[in-house]
Amino acid sequence: MSDRQSSLCGKFHPTASKAVLVCASVLIIGMATANAGPREQAKRIHDRLAGVPPSNSVLDDMAAAIATNPTSGLYDAATMAMENPEFYNVTLKNWVTPWTNEEQSVFAPLNDYTATVIGMVRDGVPFNTLLSADILYVGTDPRLPAYSMDDNRHYEVMEELDINLKDDLEYKNQSEITTLPPEATSGVLTTRAAARAFFVDGTNRAMFRFTMLNHLCNDLEQVKDPTRSSDRIRQDVSRSPGGDSRLFFNNCASCHTGMDPLAQAYAYYDYDYPEGDMEGGRIVYTANAVQPKYLINSTVFKDGYVTPDDHWDNYWRKGQNSLLGWDDSLPGSGSGAKSMGEELANSEAFAQCQAKKVFRAVCLRVPGDAADRAQVTAMTDNFKASNYNLKGVFADAAVYCAGE
Ligand code: HEC
């Protein structure tokens, strides 16, 4: 019985016998309105996951599963709903696309980042390898142009041909079909689409910022910590912006102290494009050679840090950002994007962020009240306990939000 029911009962019906009677009827009415039948529940679960109504035969199967076992049957029904190709072609595509461009727009073509996430979900690839694995999903249809490092045609044609992503995606090693050596691969971060969006121009801090935003659900503003050492802040950051060194310590340093030693992991990457043709570029990796973008504007603060290699350190393991829940079994430092991707993707914040994003996509709202937040915690725990199988998170959310 909920608190509200019991307090209402207590208030209006002080004598025990009446209270029991009235409360009982409140409960029954509550159950009658909240308790949809198996077919109703099946329909809602299907709609939440696939965005379309089920066929009659799928609806029958789902409803039968629910009727047979009101608890585990709901999960079985969710699993059936995820067999619908629309779960991959529409629900997952729309879920992932905003992570793959700076504008966070859902209106962008399929690309190698999106397809790789969709493939990983389909195959139950442990999702905590998202930012580190040597992985890339490509289409199998013979009509497709081959995967190219220089354009996105392979994936755009997949959409033009309305390829079924559930059946026609296959796992590859990134290092097999690109020029990246295996040790330079870093999951979706070294896909062409991510490089186009976040290694383009700038100082590669954008890759770090958007990875934090998209996969740890924290923008830099939320992880500001002015108490870390500023010894790794690059030369391009003024130590007295507008002539005011306090601004550096109170503001600039609070992001750059933690970010710069982590973003150093990307020191050998760039996105090279022909003059005037940003879409026509490709990811480049220069082993043991720091990209010039790490050394620009060196006269802004000559005593700033000069990046010698791709060694990274996580200063946020101490201080307030220890709350992001770093994995104690990892060292907290290393060289290159791959080990830094492992550092990020094995944090509690990463697991919780995936659960929150799934909740939003399936329940069509942000987790609000205490019950929603407890649900996100449960989804996060199940996610980790299942070796980071994301399909289970979608099933958990669909069951929770499909009504009792
Ligand atoms: C909220 C966190 C945050 C704060 C505060 C902050 N920065 Fe940054 N800074 C970033 C991020 C993120 C980037 C990468 C931006 C991008 O490329 O998209 C960046 C990039 C830069 C760059 C490289 C510019 C470029 O062209 O890419 C410089 C220089 C810089 N910041 C200086 C400063 C200075 C000086 C201050 C204080 C006045 C400051 N930052 C405050 C997060 C921060």
Short mmCIF file of C-alpha atoms and ligand atoms in Angstrom, two decimals:
data_model
loop_
_atom_site.label_atom_id
_atom_site.label_comp_id
_atom_site.label_asym_id
_atom_site.label_seq_id
_atom_site.Cartn_x
_atom_site.Cartn_y
_atom_site.Cartn_z
CA MET A 1 0.00 0.00 0.00
CA SER A 2 1.36 3.44 -0.81
CA ASP A 3 1.88 6.07 1.86
CA ARG A 4 -0.86 8.16 0.38
CA GLN A 5 -3.44 5.40 0.55
CA SER A 6 -2.61 4.53 4.14
CA SER A 7 -2.66 8.14 5.31
CA LEU A 8 -5.98 8.78 3.60
CA CYS A 9 -7.40 5.70 5.21
CA GLY A 10 -6.10 6.70 8.61
CA LYS A 11 -7.40 10.22 8.33
CA PHE A 12 -10.96 9.67 7.25
CA HIS A 13 -11.64 6.39 8.93
CA PRO A 14 -10.21 6.38 12.40
CA THR A 15 -11.86 3.18 13.52
CA ALA A 16 -9.90 0.14 12.56
CA SER A 17 -12.66 -1.95 11.01
CA LYS A 18 -13.94 0.80 8.71
CA ALA A 19 -10.41 1.74 7.73
CA VAL A 20 -9.68 -1.79 6.64
CA LEU A 21 -12.85 -1.96 4.55
CA VAL A 22 -12.41 1.38 2.82
CA CYS A 23 -8.71 0.88 2.29
CA ALA A 24 -9.37 -2.49 0.78
CA SER A 25 -11.78 -0.99 -1.73
CA VAL A 26 -9.35 1.81 -2.59
CA LEU A 27 -6.73 -0.81 -3.26
CA ILE A 28 -9.01 -2.86 -5.48
CA ILE A 29 -10.08 0.16 -7.51
CA GLY A 30 -6.44 1.20 -7.77
CA MET A 31 -5.50 -2.18 -9.09
CA ALA A 32 -8.38 -2.31 -11.52
CA THR A 33 -7.39 0.98 -13.17
CA ALA A 34 -3.62 0.52 -13.05
CA ASN A 35 -3.61 -3.14 -13.97
CA ALA A 36 -3.77 -3.41 -17.72
CA GLY A 37 -4.36 -6.86 -19.13
CA PRO A 38 -1.54 -8.82 -20.79
CA ARG A 39 -2.51 -7.65 -24.28
CA GLU A 40 -2.56 -4.03 -23.19
CA GLN A 41 0.83 -4.41 -21.52
CA ALA A 42 2.25 -6.23 -24.51
CA LYS A 43 1.10 -3.46 -26.83
CA ARG A 44 2.67 -0.78 -24.67
CA ILE A 45 5.98 -2.62 -24.31
CA HIS A 46 6.16 -3.11 -28.05
CA ASP A 47 5.31 0.49 -28.73
CA ARG A 48 7.96 1.76 -26.29
CA LEU A 49 10.73 -0.36 -27.80
CA ALA A 50 9.91 -0.53 -31.48
CA GLY A 51 7.81 2.62 -31.91
CA VAL A 52 5.23 0.68 -33.91
CA PRO A 53 2.36 -1.66 -33.00
CA PRO A 54 3.13 -5.38 -32.99
CA SER A 55 1.75 -7.75 -35.61
CA ASN A 56 -1.14 -9.87 -34.38
CA SER A 57 0.96 -12.97 -34.00
CA VAL A 58 3.71 -11.15 -32.07
CA LEU A 59 1.04 -9.56 -29.88
CA ASP A 60 -0.42 -13.02 -29.19
CA ASP A 61 3.00 -14.41 -28.24
CA MET A 62 3.86 -11.46 -26.02
CA ALA A 63 0.49 -11.52 -24.26
CA ALA A 64 0.77 -15.27 -23.75
CA ALA A 65 4.20 -14.84 -22.16
CA ILE A 66 2.85 -12.21 -19.79
CA ALA A 67 -0.23 -14.26 -18.93
CA THR A 68 1.93 -17.30 -18.16
CA ASN A 69 4.25 -15.47 -15.81
CA PRO A 70 3.27 -11.93 -14.81
CA THR A 71 6.88 -11.08 -13.79
CA SER A 72 9.41 -12.79 -16.03
CA GLY A 73 6.86 -12.81 -18.84
CA LEU A 74 7.15 -9.03 -19.12
CA TYR A 75 10.88 -9.37 -19.81
CA ASP A 76 10.26 -12.18 -22.28
CA ALA A 77 7.73 -9.92 -24.01
CA ALA A 78 10.26 -7.09 -24.14
CA THR A 79 12.82 -9.43 -25.68
CA MET A 80 10.27 -10.36 -28.36
CA ALA A 81 9.58 -6.70 -29.07
CA MET A 82 13.30 -6.07 -29.59
CA GLU A 83 13.20 -8.61 -32.42
CA ASN A 84 11.33 -6.02 -34.47
CA PRO A 85 13.76 -4.39 -36.96
CA GLU A 86 12.35 -0.98 -36.04
CA PHE A 87 14.03 -1.30 -32.64
CA TYR A 88 17.36 -1.12 -34.51
CA ASN A 89 16.49 1.03 -37.52
CA VAL A 90 14.52 3.68 -35.65
CA THR A 91 14.70 3.47 -31.84
CA LEU A 92 18.43 2.81 -31.58
CA LYS A 93 19.35 4.97 -34.53
CA ASN A 94 17.57 7.95 -33.00
CA TRP A 95 19.06 7.16 -29.60
CA VAL A 96 22.64 7.23 -30.85
CA THR A 97 22.65 9.85 -33.61
CA PRO A 98 22.79 12.93 -31.32
CA TRP A 99 26.07 11.65 -29.81
CA THR A 100 27.73 11.73 -33.20
CA ASN A 101 27.62 15.44 -34.01
CA GLU A 102 28.42 18.63 -32.16
CA GLU A 103 24.90 20.02 -32.59
CA GLN A 104 23.53 16.87 -30.93
CA SER A 105 21.03 16.64 -33.74
CA VAL A 106 18.96 13.52 -34.31
CA PHE A 107 18.57 14.50 -37.96
CA ALA A 108 21.79 13.10 -39.39
CA PRO A 109 22.50 10.15 -41.67
CA LEU A 110 23.55 6.77 -40.38
CA ASN A 111 27.32 6.60 -39.90
CA ASP A 112 29.98 4.23 -38.58
CA TYR A 113 29.57 5.42 -34.97
CA THR A 114 25.79 4.85 -34.99
CA ALA A 115 26.04 1.52 -36.80
CA THR A 116 28.71 0.31 -34.35
CA VAL A 117 26.55 1.06 -31.32
CA ILE A 118 23.55 -0.61 -32.97
CA GLY A 119 25.65 -3.70 -33.73
CA MET A 120 27.03 -3.83 -30.20
CA VAL A 121 23.53 -3.71 -28.73
CA ARG A 122 22.27 -6.38 -31.11
CA ASP A 123 25.16 -8.74 -30.33
CA GLY A 124 25.29 -8.02 -26.60
CA VAL A 125 28.91 -6.84 -26.85
CA PRO A 126 29.91 -5.67 -23.34
CA PHE A 127 29.07 -1.99 -23.56
CA ASN A 128 31.90 -0.90 -21.26
CA THR A 129 34.20 -1.53 -24.25
CA LEU A 130 32.37 1.20 -26.21
CA LEU A 131 35.24 3.68 -25.86
CA SER A 132 38.16 1.28 -26.27
CA ALA A 133 37.44 -1.76 -28.45
CA ASP A 134 38.88 -2.54 -31.88
CA ILE A 135 35.39 -2.70 -33.32
CA LEU A 136 33.40 -1.35 -36.26
CA TYR A 137 30.15 -2.58 -37.78
CA VAL A 138 29.65 -2.50 -41.54
CA GLY A 139 26.81 -3.52 -43.84
CA THR A 140 26.76 -6.89 -45.58
CA ASP A 141 24.52 -6.07 -48.55
CA PRO A 142 26.43 -6.59 -51.82
CA ARG A 143 24.91 -3.44 -53.32
CA LEU A 144 26.75 -1.20 -50.84
CA PRO A 145 29.90 0.70 -51.74
CA ALA A 146 32.84 -0.54 -49.63
CA TYR A 147 33.57 1.13 -46.29
CA SER A 148 35.76 4.16 -46.92
CA MET A 149 37.85 6.22 -44.51
CA ASP A 150 37.22 9.26 -46.73
CA ASP A 151 33.44 9.45 -46.86
CA ASN A 152 30.21 8.21 -45.28
CA ARG A 153 28.67 6.71 -48.44
CA HIS A 154 28.66 3.15 -47.16
CA TYR A 155 26.20 4.11 -44.42
CA GLU A 156 24.19 6.63 -46.40
CA VAL A 157 23.48 4.02 -49.07
CA MET A 158 22.44 1.63 -46.32
CA GLU A 159 19.70 4.11 -45.46
CA GLU A 160 18.79 4.78 -49.07
CA LEU A 161 18.29 1.05 -49.58
CA ASP A 162 16.40 0.80 -46.30
CA ILE A 163 18.73 -1.95 -45.12
CA ASN A 164 17.53 -3.93 -42.14
CA LEU A 165 20.17 -3.18 -39.50
CA LYS A 166 19.15 -6.11 -37.35
CA ASP A 167 20.14 -8.62 -40.04
CA ASP A 168 22.62 -6.83 -42.28
CA LEU A 169 25.33 -5.45 -39.99
CA GLU A 170 28.50 -7.37 -39.30
CA TYR A 171 31.29 -7.06 -36.78
CA LYS A 172 34.78 -6.10 -38.01
CA ASN A 173 37.98 -4.97 -36.42
CA GLN A 174 38.56 -1.29 -37.06
CA SER A 175 42.22 -2.11 -37.63
CA GLU A 176 41.30 -4.47 -40.48
CA ILE A 177 39.37 -1.96 -42.54
CA THR A 178 41.14 1.29 -41.66
CA THR A 179 44.79 2.32 -41.48
CA LEU A 180 44.66 2.50 -37.67
CA PRO A 181 46.90 -0.04 -35.94
CA PRO A 182 45.02 -2.09 -33.30
CA GLU A 183 46.54 -0.15 -30.40
CA ALA A 184 45.26 3.14 -31.88
CA THR A 185 41.64 1.98 -32.00
CA SER A 186 39.40 3.31 -29.28
CA GLY A 187 35.87 2.08 -29.88
CA VAL A 188 33.42 4.62 -31.25
CA LEU A 189 35.83 7.48 -30.49
CA THR A 190 38.06 6.49 -33.41
CA THR A 191 35.22 6.02 -35.87
CA ARG A 192 35.19 8.29 -38.87
CA ALA A 193 32.05 10.05 -37.64
CA ALA A 194 33.49 10.85 -34.21
CA ALA A 195 36.73 12.12 -35.75
CA ARG A 196 34.77 14.29 -38.19
CA ALA A 197 32.77 15.76 -35.32
CA PHE A 198 35.31 16.04 -32.50
CA PHE A 199 38.89 15.76 -33.79
CA VAL A 200 38.25 18.36 -36.48
CA ASP A 201 40.29 21.58 -36.00
CA GLY A 202 40.48 22.87 -32.40
CA THR A 203 42.71 21.20 -29.81
CA ASN A 204 41.04 17.75 -29.39
CA ARG A 205 39.54 18.89 -26.11
CA ALA A 206 36.18 18.72 -27.90
CA MET A 207 36.51 14.91 -28.14
CA PHE A 208 36.96 14.80 -24.41
CA ARG A 209 34.15 17.21 -23.64
CA PHE A 210 31.60 15.43 -25.80
CA THR A 211 32.61 12.02 -24.49
CA MET A 212 32.00 13.26 -20.95
CA LEU A 213 28.71 14.80 -21.99
CA ASN A 214 27.39 11.89 -24.04
CA HIS A 215 28.71 8.97 -22.02
CA LEU A 216 29.15 10.16 -18.44
CA CYS A 217 26.17 12.55 -18.64
CA ASN A 218 28.28 15.41 -17.26
CA ASP A 219 29.26 18.52 -19.14
CA LEU A 220 32.49 20.17 -18.04
CA GLU A 221 30.54 22.80 -16.14
CA GLN A 222 29.33 20.05 -13.77
CA VAL A 223 32.76 18.61 -13.03
CA LYS A 224 34.62 21.87 -12.39
CA ASP A 225 37.15 21.44 -9.60
CA PRO A 226 39.57 24.30 -8.89
CA THR A 227 41.51 22.29 -6.27
CA ARG A 228 43.53 20.06 -8.66
CA SER A 229 47.08 20.84 -9.77
CA SER A 230 47.29 23.01 -12.88
CA ASP A 231 50.70 21.64 -13.93
CA ARG A 232 49.40 19.99 -17.11
CA ILE A 233 47.44 22.92 -18.54
CA ARG A 234 48.77 23.65 -22.01
CA GLN A 235 50.44 26.85 -23.12
CA ASP A 236 47.40 28.07 -25.06
CA VAL A 237 45.40 28.81 -21.89
CA SER A 238 46.05 32.28 -20.52
CA ARG A 239 46.96 32.37 -16.81
CA SER A 240 45.60 35.91 -16.53
CA PRO A 241 42.71 36.22 -18.95
CA GLY A 242 41.85 39.89 -19.38
CA GLY A 243 44.76 40.64 -17.04
CA ASP A 244 43.06 38.89 -14.12
CA SER A 245 44.86 35.85 -12.70
CA ARG A 246 42.01 35.21 -10.26
CA LEU A 247 39.78 34.42 -13.21
CA PHE A 248 42.27 31.75 -14.25
CA PHE A 249 42.30 30.11 -10.82
CA ASN A 250 38.56 30.39 -10.16
CA ASN A 251 37.29 29.59 -13.60
CA CYS A 252 39.63 28.43 -16.36
CA ALA A 253 41.68 26.16 -14.13
CA SER A 254 38.64 24.40 -12.71
CA CYS A 255 38.01 22.74 -16.08
CA HIS A 256 41.45 22.67 -17.61
CA THR A 257 43.32 21.12 -14.63
CA GLY A 258 41.39 17.87 -15.02
CA MET A 259 40.60 18.00 -18.73
CA ASP A 260 44.03 18.74 -20.18
CA PRO A 261 45.87 15.74 -18.65
CA LEU A 262 43.04 13.44 -19.78
CA ALA A 263 42.67 14.90 -23.29
CA GLN A 264 46.41 14.33 -23.72
CA ALA A 265 45.40 10.74 -24.53
CA TYR A 266 44.31 12.00 -27.98
CA ALA A 267 47.65 13.71 -28.76
CA TYR A 268 48.36 11.57 -31.86
CA TYR A 269 44.96 12.02 -33.56
CA ASP A 270 43.60 14.51 -36.01
CA TYR A 271 40.94 14.79 -38.68
CA ASP A 272 42.54 15.83 -41.97
CA TYR A 273 40.37 17.28 -44.70
CA PRO A 274 40.99 18.81 -48.09
CA GLU A 275 40.76 22.60 -48.08
CA GLY A 276 37.10 23.60 -48.13
CA ASP A 277 35.76 20.03 -47.92
CA MET A 278 35.28 19.17 -44.28
CA GLU A 279 33.05 16.20 -45.09
CA GLY A 280 35.74 14.65 -47.26
CA GLY A 281 38.39 14.14 -44.58
CA ARG A 282 39.70 11.15 -42.64
CA ILE A 283 41.06 10.30 -39.21
CA VAL A 284 44.82 10.34 -38.91
CA TYR A 285 46.98 8.79 -36.23
CA THR A 286 50.65 9.68 -35.91
CA ALA A 287 52.27 7.19 -33.53
CA ASN A 288 54.75 8.89 -31.19
CA ALA A 289 54.31 12.27 -32.85
CA VAL A 290 52.24 14.89 -31.07
CA GLN A 291 49.81 16.69 -33.37
CA PRO A 292 50.65 20.36 -33.98
CA LYS A 293 47.22 21.34 -32.60
CA TYR A 294 48.51 20.43 -29.12
CA LEU A 295 51.29 22.99 -29.40
CA ILE A 296 49.46 25.99 -30.88
CA ASN A 297 49.39 29.43 -29.27
CA SER A 298 52.46 28.56 -27.24
CA THR A 299 53.20 32.20 -26.51
CA VAL A 300 49.96 32.79 -24.61
CA PHE A 301 51.63 31.32 -21.53
CA LYS A 302 55.17 30.18 -22.26
CA ASP A 303 55.58 28.34 -18.95
CA GLY A 304 52.49 26.22 -19.65
CA TYR A 305 52.65 22.52 -20.34
CA VAL A 306 54.27 21.36 -23.58
CA THR A 307 52.73 18.02 -24.58
CA PRO A 308 55.56 15.51 -25.16
CA ASP A 309 53.49 12.33 -25.82
CA ASP A 310 50.04 10.79 -25.31
CA HIS A 311 50.42 9.97 -21.61
CA TRP A 312 47.24 10.71 -19.65
CA ASP A 313 46.51 11.03 -15.94
CA ASN A 314 43.17 11.21 -14.22
CA TYR A 315 43.43 13.99 -11.63
CA TRP A 316 39.71 13.58 -10.96
CA ARG A 317 40.22 10.30 -9.11
CA LYS A 318 40.81 12.58 -6.12
CA GLY A 319 38.63 15.47 -4.99
CA GLN A 320 34.94 15.95 -5.69
CA ASN A 321 35.05 14.05 -9.00
CA SER A 322 35.94 10.84 -7.22
CA LEU A 323 32.13 10.72 -7.00
CA LEU A 324 32.09 9.72 -10.67
CA GLY A 325 32.97 6.29 -9.33
CA TRP A 326 36.28 5.32 -10.96
CA ASP A 327 37.18 1.65 -11.14
CA ASP A 328 39.68 0.83 -8.38
CA SER A 329 41.13 -2.04 -10.39
CA LEU A 330 42.39 0.37 -13.08
CA PRO A 331 45.56 2.45 -12.61
CA GLY A 332 44.11 5.90 -13.40
CA SER A 333 46.82 6.72 -15.91
CA GLY A 334 48.22 5.35 -19.14
CA SER A 335 49.09 6.16 -22.71
CA GLY A 336 46.67 6.75 -25.56
CA ALA A 337 42.94 6.85 -26.17
CA LYS A 338 42.26 3.16 -25.60
CA SER A 339 43.26 2.98 -21.94
CA MET A 340 41.66 6.36 -21.28
CA GLY A 341 38.45 5.02 -22.86
CA GLU A 342 38.58 2.10 -20.44
CA GLU A 343 39.04 4.52 -17.57
CA LEU A 344 35.89 6.44 -18.56
CA ALA A 345 33.70 3.48 -19.52
CA ASN A 346 34.34 1.53 -16.33
CA SER A 347 33.21 4.38 -14.11
CA GLU A 348 29.93 4.29 -12.24
CA ALA A 349 28.96 7.51 -14.02
CA PHE A 350 29.26 5.77 -17.40
CA ALA A 351 26.99 2.87 -16.42
CA GLN A 352 24.47 5.19 -14.82
CA CYS A 353 24.52 7.51 -17.83
CA GLN A 354 23.62 4.69 -20.20
CA ALA A 355 20.73 3.70 -17.91
CA LYS A 356 19.50 7.31 -17.75
CA LYS A 357 19.63 7.70 -21.51
CA VAL A 358 17.72 4.46 -22.03
CA PHE A 359 15.12 5.58 -19.49
CA ARG A 360 14.64 8.84 -21.39
CA ALA A 361 14.36 7.07 -24.73
CA VAL A 362 11.92 4.41 -23.59
CA CYS A 363 9.87 6.29 -20.99
CA LEU A 364 9.89 9.54 -23.02
CA ARG A 365 10.73 11.64 -19.96
CA VAL A 366 13.67 12.28 -17.67
CA PRO A 367 13.74 10.18 -14.49
CA GLY A 368 11.78 12.38 -12.07
CA ASP A 369 10.61 11.19 -8.69
CA ALA A 370 12.22 8.89 -6.15
CA ALA A 371 10.73 5.80 -7.78
CA ASP A 372 12.20 6.76 -11.15
CA ARG A 373 15.60 7.34 -9.60
CA ALA A 374 15.48 4.01 -7.80
CA GLN A 375 14.60 2.43 -11.14
CA VAL A 376 17.65 4.00 -12.81
CA THR A 377 19.82 2.66 -9.99
CA ALA A 378 18.35 -0.82 -10.42
CA MET A 379 18.86 -0.64 -14.19
CA THR A 380 22.47 0.45 -13.65
CA ASP A 381 23.13 -2.45 -11.28
CA ASN A 382 21.53 -4.99 -13.63
CA PHE A 383 23.53 -3.54 -16.52
CA LYS A 384 26.82 -4.08 -14.70
CA ALA A 385 25.80 -7.48 -13.36
CA SER A 386 24.95 -8.65 -16.91
CA ASN A 387 28.44 -7.79 -18.18
CA TYR A 388 27.11 -4.53 -19.61
CA ASN A 389 24.43 -6.00 -21.88
CA LEU A 390 22.45 -2.99 -22.98
CA LYS A 391 19.42 -4.89 -24.26
CA GLY A 392 18.58 -5.76 -20.68
CA VAL A 393 18.51 -2.07 -19.82
CA PHE A 394 16.01 -1.42 -22.60
CA ALA A 395 13.89 -4.34 -21.38
CA ASP A 396 14.00 -3.08 -17.78
CA ALA A 397 12.90 0.38 -18.86
CA ALA A 398 10.10 -0.87 -21.10
CA VAL A 399 8.70 -3.06 -18.34
CA TYR A 400 8.88 -0.21 -15.82
CA CYS A 401 7.25 2.33 -18.12
CA ALA A 402 4.64 0.11 -19.72
CA GLY A 403 2.31 0.56 -16.75
CA GLU A 404 1.58 -1.95 -14.02
C1 HEC B 1 33.45 24.71 -18.22
C2 HEC B 1 34.78 24.26 -18.52
C3 HEC B 1 35.79 25.27 -19.07
C4 HEC B 1 36.14 26.47 -18.52
C5 HEC B 1 35.63 27.10 -17.24
C6 HEC B 1 37.14 27.03 -19.41
N1 HEC B 1 37.37 26.19 -20.44
FE1 HEC B 1 38.71 26.48 -21.95
N2 HEC B 1 37.95 24.86 -22.90
C7 HEC B 1 37.00 24.01 -22.40
C8 HEC B 1 36.64 23.06 -23.42
C9 HEC B 1 35.61 21.94 -23.29
C10 HEC B 1 37.41 23.37 -24.55
C11 HEC B 1 37.35 22.68 -25.90
C12 HEC B 1 36.32 23.44 -26.70
C13 HEC B 1 36.10 22.84 -28.05
O1 HEC B 1 37.07 22.69 -28.81
O2 HEC B 1 34.95 22.52 -28.36
C14 HEC B 1 38.23 24.49 -24.18
C15 HEC B 1 39.14 25.08 -25.02
C16 HEC B 1 39.98 26.12 -24.67
C17 HEC B 1 41.02 26.65 -25.51
C18 HEC B 1 41.38 26.20 -26.89
C19 HEC B 1 40.57 27.03 -27.83
C20 HEC B 1 40.34 26.39 -29.13
O3 HEC B 1 40.41 27.10 -30.12
O4 HEC B 1 40.03 25.19 -29.17
C21 HEC B 1 41.60 27.70 -24.82
C22 HEC B 1 42.72 28.60 -25.29
C23 HEC B 1 40.89 27.80 -23.55
N3 HEC B 1 39.92 26.82 -23.49
C24 HEC B 1 41.16 28.75 -22.59
C25 HEC B 1 40.34 28.97 -21.49
C26 HEC B 1 40.44 30.13 -20.62
C27 HEC B 1 41.47 31.24 -20.75
C28 HEC B 1 39.47 30.01 -19.70
C29 HEC B 1 39.07 30.97 -18.59
C30 HEC B 1 38.75 32.29 -19.00
C31 HEC B 1 38.76 28.76 -19.97
N4 HEC B 1 39.32 28.19 -21.06
C32 HEC B 1 37.73 28.27 -19.20
C33 HEC B 1 36.47 24.03 -21.14
C34 HEC B 1 36.56 25.10 -20.29
#
